[in-house]
Tab-separated table of C-alpha atoms in Angstrom:
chain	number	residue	atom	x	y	z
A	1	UNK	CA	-10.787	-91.693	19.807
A	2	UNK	CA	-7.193	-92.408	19.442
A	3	UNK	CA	-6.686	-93.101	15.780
A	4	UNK	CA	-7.005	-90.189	12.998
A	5	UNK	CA	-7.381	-90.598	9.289
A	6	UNK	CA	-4.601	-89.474	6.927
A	7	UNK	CA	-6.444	-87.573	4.507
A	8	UNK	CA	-8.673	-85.003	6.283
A	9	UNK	CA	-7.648	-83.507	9.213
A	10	UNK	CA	-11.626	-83.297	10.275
A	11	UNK	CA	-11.730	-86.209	10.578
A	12	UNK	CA	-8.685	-87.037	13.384
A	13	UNK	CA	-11.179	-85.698	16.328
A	14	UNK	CA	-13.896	-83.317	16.090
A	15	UNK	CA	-15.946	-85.790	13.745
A	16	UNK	CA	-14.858	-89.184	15.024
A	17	UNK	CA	-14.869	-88.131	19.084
A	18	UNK	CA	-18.298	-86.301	18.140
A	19	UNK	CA	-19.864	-88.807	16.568
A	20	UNK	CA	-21.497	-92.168	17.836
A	21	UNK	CA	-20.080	-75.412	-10.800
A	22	UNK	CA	-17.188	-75.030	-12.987
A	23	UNK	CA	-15.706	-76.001	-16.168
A	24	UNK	CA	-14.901	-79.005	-15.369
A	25	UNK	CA	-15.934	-82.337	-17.730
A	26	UNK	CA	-19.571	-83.212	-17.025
A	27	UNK	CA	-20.105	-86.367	-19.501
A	28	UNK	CA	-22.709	-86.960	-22.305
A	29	UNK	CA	-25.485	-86.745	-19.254
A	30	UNK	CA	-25.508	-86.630	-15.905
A	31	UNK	CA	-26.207	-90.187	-15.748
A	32	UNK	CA	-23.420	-90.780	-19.026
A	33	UNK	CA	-20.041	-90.825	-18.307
A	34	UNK	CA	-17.481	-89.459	-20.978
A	35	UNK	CA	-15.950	-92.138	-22.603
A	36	UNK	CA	-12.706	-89.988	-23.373
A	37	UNK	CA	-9.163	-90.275	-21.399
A	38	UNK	CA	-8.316	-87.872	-18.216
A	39	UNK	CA	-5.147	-87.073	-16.692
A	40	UNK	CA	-5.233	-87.957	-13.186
A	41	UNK	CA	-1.273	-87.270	-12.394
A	42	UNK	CA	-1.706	-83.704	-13.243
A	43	UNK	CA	-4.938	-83.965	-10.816
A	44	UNK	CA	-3.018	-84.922	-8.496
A	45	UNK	CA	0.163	-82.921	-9.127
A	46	UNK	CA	-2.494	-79.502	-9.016
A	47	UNK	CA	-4.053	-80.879	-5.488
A	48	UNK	CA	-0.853	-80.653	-3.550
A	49	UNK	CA	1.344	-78.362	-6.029
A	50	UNK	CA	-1.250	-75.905	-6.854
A	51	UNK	CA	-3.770	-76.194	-4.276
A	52	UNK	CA	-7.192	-75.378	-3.637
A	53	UNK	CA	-10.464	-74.377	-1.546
A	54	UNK	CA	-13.626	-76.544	-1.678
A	55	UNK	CA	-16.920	-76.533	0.819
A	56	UNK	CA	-18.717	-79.542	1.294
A	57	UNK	CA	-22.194	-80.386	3.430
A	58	UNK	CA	-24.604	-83.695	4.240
A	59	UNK	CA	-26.415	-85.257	6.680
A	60	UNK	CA	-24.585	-87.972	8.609
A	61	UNK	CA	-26.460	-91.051	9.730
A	62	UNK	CA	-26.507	-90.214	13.235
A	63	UNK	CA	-29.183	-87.581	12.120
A	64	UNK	CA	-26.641	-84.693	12.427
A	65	UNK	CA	-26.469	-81.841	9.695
A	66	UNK	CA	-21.977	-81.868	9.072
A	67	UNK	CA	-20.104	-79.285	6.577
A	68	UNK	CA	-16.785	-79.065	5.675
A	69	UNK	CA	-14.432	-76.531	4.346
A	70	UNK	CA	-10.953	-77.972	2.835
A	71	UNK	CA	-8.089	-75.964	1.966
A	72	UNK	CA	-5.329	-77.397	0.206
A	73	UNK	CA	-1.873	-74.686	-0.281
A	74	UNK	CA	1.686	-75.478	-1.087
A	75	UNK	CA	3.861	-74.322	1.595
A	76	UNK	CA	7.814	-74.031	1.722
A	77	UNK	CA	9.823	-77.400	1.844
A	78	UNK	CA	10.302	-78.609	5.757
A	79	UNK	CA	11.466	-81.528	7.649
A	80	UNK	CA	9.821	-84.635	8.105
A	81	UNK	CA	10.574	-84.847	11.655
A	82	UNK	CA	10.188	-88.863	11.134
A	83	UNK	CA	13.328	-89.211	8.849
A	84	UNK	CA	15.496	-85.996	9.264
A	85	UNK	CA	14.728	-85.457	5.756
A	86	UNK	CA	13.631	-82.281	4.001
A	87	UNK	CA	10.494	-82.994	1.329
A	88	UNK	CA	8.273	-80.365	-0.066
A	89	UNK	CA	4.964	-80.024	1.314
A	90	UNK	CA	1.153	-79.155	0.637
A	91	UNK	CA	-0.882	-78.419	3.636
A	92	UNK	CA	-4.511	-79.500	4.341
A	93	UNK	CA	-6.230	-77.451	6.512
A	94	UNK	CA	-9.897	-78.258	7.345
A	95	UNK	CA	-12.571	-77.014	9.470
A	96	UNK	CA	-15.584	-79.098	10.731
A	97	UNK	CA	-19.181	-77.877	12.164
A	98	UNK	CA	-22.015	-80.069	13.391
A	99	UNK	CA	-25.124	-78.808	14.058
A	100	UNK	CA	-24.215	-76.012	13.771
A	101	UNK	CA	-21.668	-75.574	16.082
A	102	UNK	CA	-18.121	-75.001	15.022
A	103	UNK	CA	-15.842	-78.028	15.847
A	104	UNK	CA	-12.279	-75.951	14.919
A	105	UNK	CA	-9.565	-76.423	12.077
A	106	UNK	CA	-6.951	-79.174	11.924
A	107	UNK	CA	-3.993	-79.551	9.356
A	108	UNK	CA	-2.165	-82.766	7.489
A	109	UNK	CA	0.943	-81.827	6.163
A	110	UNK	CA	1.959	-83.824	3.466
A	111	UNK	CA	5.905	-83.980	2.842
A	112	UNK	CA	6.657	-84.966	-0.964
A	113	UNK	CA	9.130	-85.516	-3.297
A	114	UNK	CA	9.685	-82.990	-6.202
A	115	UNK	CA	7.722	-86.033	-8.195
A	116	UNK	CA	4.625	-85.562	-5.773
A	117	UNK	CA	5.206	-89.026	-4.508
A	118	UNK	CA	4.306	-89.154	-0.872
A	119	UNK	CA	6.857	-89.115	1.664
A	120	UNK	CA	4.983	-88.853	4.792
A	121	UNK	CA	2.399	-87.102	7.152
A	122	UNK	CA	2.046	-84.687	9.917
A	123	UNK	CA	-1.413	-84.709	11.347
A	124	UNK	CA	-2.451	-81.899	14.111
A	125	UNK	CA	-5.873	-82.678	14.987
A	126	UNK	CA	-8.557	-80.193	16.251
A	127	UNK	CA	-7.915	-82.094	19.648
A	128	UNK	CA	-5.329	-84.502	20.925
A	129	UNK	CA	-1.400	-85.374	20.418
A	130	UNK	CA	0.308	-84.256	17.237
A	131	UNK	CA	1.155	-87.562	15.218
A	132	UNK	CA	2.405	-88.811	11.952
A	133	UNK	CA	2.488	-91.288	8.927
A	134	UNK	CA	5.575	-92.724	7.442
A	135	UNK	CA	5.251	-94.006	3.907
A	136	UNK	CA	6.447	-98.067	3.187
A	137	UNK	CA	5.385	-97.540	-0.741
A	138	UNK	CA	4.254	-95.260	-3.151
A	139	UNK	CA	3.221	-94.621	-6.590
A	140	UNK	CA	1.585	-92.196	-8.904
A	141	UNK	CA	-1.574	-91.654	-10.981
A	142	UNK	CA	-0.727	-92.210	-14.372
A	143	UNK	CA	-1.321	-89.658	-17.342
A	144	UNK	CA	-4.015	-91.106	-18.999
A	145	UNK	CA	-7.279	-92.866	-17.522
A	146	UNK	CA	-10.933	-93.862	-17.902
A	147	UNK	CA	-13.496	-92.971	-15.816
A	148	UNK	CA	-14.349	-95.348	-13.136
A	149	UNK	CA	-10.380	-96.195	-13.367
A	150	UNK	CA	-8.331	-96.769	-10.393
A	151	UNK	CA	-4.661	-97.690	-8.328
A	152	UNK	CA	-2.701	-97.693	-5.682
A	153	UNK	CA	-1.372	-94.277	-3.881
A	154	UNK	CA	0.235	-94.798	-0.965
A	155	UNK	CA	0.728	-96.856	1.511
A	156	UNK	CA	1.666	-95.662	4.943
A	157	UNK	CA	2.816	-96.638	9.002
A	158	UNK	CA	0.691	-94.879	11.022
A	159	UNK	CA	2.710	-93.535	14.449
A	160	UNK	CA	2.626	-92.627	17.770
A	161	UNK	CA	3.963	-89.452	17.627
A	162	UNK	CA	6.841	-88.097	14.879
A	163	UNK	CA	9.902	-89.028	16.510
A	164	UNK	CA	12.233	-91.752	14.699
A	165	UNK	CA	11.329	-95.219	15.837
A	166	UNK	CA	8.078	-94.781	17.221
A	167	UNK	CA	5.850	-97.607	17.546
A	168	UNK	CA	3.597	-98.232	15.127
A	169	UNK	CA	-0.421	-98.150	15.761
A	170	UNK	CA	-1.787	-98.681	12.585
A	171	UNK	CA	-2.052	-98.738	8.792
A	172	UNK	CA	-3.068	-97.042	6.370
A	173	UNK	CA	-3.550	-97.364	2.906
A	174	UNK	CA	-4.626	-95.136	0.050
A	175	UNK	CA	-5.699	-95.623	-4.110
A	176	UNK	CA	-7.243	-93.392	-6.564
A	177	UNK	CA	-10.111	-93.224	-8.900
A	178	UNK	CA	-11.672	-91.700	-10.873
A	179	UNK	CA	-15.302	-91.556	-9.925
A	180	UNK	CA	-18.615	-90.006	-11.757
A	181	UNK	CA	-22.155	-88.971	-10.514
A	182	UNK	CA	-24.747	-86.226	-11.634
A	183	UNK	CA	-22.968	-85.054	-14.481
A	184	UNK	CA	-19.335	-84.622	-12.993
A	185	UNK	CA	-16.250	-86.434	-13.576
A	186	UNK	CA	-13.827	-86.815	-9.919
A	187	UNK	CA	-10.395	-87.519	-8.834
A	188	UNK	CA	-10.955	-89.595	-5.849
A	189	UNK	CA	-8.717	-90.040	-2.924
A	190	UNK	CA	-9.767	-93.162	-1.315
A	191	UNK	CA	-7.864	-94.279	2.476
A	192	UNK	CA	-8.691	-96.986	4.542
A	193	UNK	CA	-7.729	-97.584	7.756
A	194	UNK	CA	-6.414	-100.511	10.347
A	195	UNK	CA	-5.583	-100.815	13.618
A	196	UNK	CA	-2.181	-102.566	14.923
A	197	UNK	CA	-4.647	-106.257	14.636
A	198	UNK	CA	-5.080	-105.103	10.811
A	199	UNK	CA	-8.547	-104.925	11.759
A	200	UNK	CA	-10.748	-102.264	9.578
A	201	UNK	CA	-11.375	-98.777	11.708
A	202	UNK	CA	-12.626	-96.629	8.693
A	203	UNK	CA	-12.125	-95.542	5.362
A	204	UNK	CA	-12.722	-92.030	3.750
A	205	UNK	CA	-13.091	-90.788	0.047
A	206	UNK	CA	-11.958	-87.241	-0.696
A	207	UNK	CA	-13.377	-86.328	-4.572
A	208	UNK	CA	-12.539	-83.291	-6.676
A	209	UNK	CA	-14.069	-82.083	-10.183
A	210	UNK	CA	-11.401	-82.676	-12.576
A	211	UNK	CA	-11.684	-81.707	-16.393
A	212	UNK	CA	-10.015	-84.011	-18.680
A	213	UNK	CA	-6.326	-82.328	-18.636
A	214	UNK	CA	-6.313	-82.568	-14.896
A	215	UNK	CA	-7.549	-79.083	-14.214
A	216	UNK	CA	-9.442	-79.130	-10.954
A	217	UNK	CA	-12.861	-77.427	-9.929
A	218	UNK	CA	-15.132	-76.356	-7.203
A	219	UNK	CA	-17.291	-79.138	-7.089
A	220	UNK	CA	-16.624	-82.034	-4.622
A	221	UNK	CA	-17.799	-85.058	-2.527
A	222	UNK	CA	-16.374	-86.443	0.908
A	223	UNK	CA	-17.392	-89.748	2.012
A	224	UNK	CA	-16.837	-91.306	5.572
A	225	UNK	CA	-17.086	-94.808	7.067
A	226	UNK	CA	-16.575	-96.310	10.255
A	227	UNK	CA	-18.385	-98.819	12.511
A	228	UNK	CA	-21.907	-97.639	13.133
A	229	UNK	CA	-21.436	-94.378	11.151
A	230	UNK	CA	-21.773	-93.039	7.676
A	231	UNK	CA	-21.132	-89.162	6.273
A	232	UNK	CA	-21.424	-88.101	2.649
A	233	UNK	CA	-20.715	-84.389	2.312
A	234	UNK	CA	-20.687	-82.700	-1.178
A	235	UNK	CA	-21.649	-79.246	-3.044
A	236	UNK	CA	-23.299	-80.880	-6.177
């Protein structure tokens, strides 16, 4: 598996080689969602700025039982190796076992402006060649949203390697939502990604619990597609 998705670092090898309660708003119901306006930008703004740890599990459809820890910290501004440039930075670090069986951490570095607009990635898989992700757009959430609303994040030239000028393998592009179910209101982070052909490899939706000022929670839901597999991990 030579391609890696942007968004969880789990995902780059150990899962794709492998495979074949808070305060937060939780509606009228659980099957209700609130009618009233959330702040995704601050959502967003607290994911990389502020940070946080969530632990997710499911049942993929190869059969397999999968869980997933996610750590999200700020770290101290660094070069993106890509452009020379110095960006601040939140760094992902995940950790993936199946079955049982520990798979080990890997780490997405995300390199943004002082406005949280993404710059760029760094991706260090749990196996294979350090690579990264140079943004060609990028926009942010907007202060006020419905439920079930959504737009465009990022888009982003996937790379072989992090040198300047090197060739580009892939795509990948990124919106957000906002997304409900059982009672909780998310902040979805939803990638999809293509190959050099533009041809579909996979997409992935990371969700956090997110009250309506853009505080985040502990509750959370990570969804994963690609050809002849499906993964929906959560802690709700």
């Amino acid at each position: 598996m030579t391609r890696r998705y942007t968004w969880i670092a789990l995902a780059c090898a150990a899962l794709m080689s492998a495979c074949g309660g808070g305060g937060g708003d939780s509606g009228v119901s659980p099957f209700i969602p609130p009618t009233s306006d959330f702040n995704p930008l601050v959502g967003w703004q607290n994911l990389l700025g502020t940070g946080g740890i969530w632990t997710v599990s499911g049942t993929g459809s190869d059969g397999l039982a999968y869980s997933a820890t996610l750590r999200y910290a700020p770290a101290a501004p660094a070069i993106f190796p890509v452009t020379n440039t110095s960006y601040d930075l939140s760094i992902l670090t995940s950790t993936l076992t199946q079955a049982g069986v520990p798979q080990g951490p890997g780490t997405v570095e995300f390199f943004h402006a002082a406005d949280f607009r993404l710059q760029g990635a760094r991706i260090t898989p749990t196996s294979g060649p350090v690579v990264c992700s140079k943004t060609t757009a990028s926009e942010l959430p907007p202060s006020t949203a419905k439920v079930f609303a959504s737009g465009p994040l990022v888009s982003l030239d996937d790379l072989k390697g992090c040198l300047p000028g090197a060739q580009v393998e892939g795509t990948t592009t990124a919106n957000w939502s906002i997304d409900f179910e059982r009672g909780f209101v998310l902040l979805c982070l939803n990638s999809v990604a293509r190959d050099a052909t533009s041809q579909v490899i996979g997409s992935e939706s990371d969700c956090f619990q997110m009250a309506e000022d853009g505080t985040l929670d502990s509750k959370a839901r990570v969804t994963i597609l690609k050809p002849n597999f499906t993964l929906v991990m959560k802690n709700f």
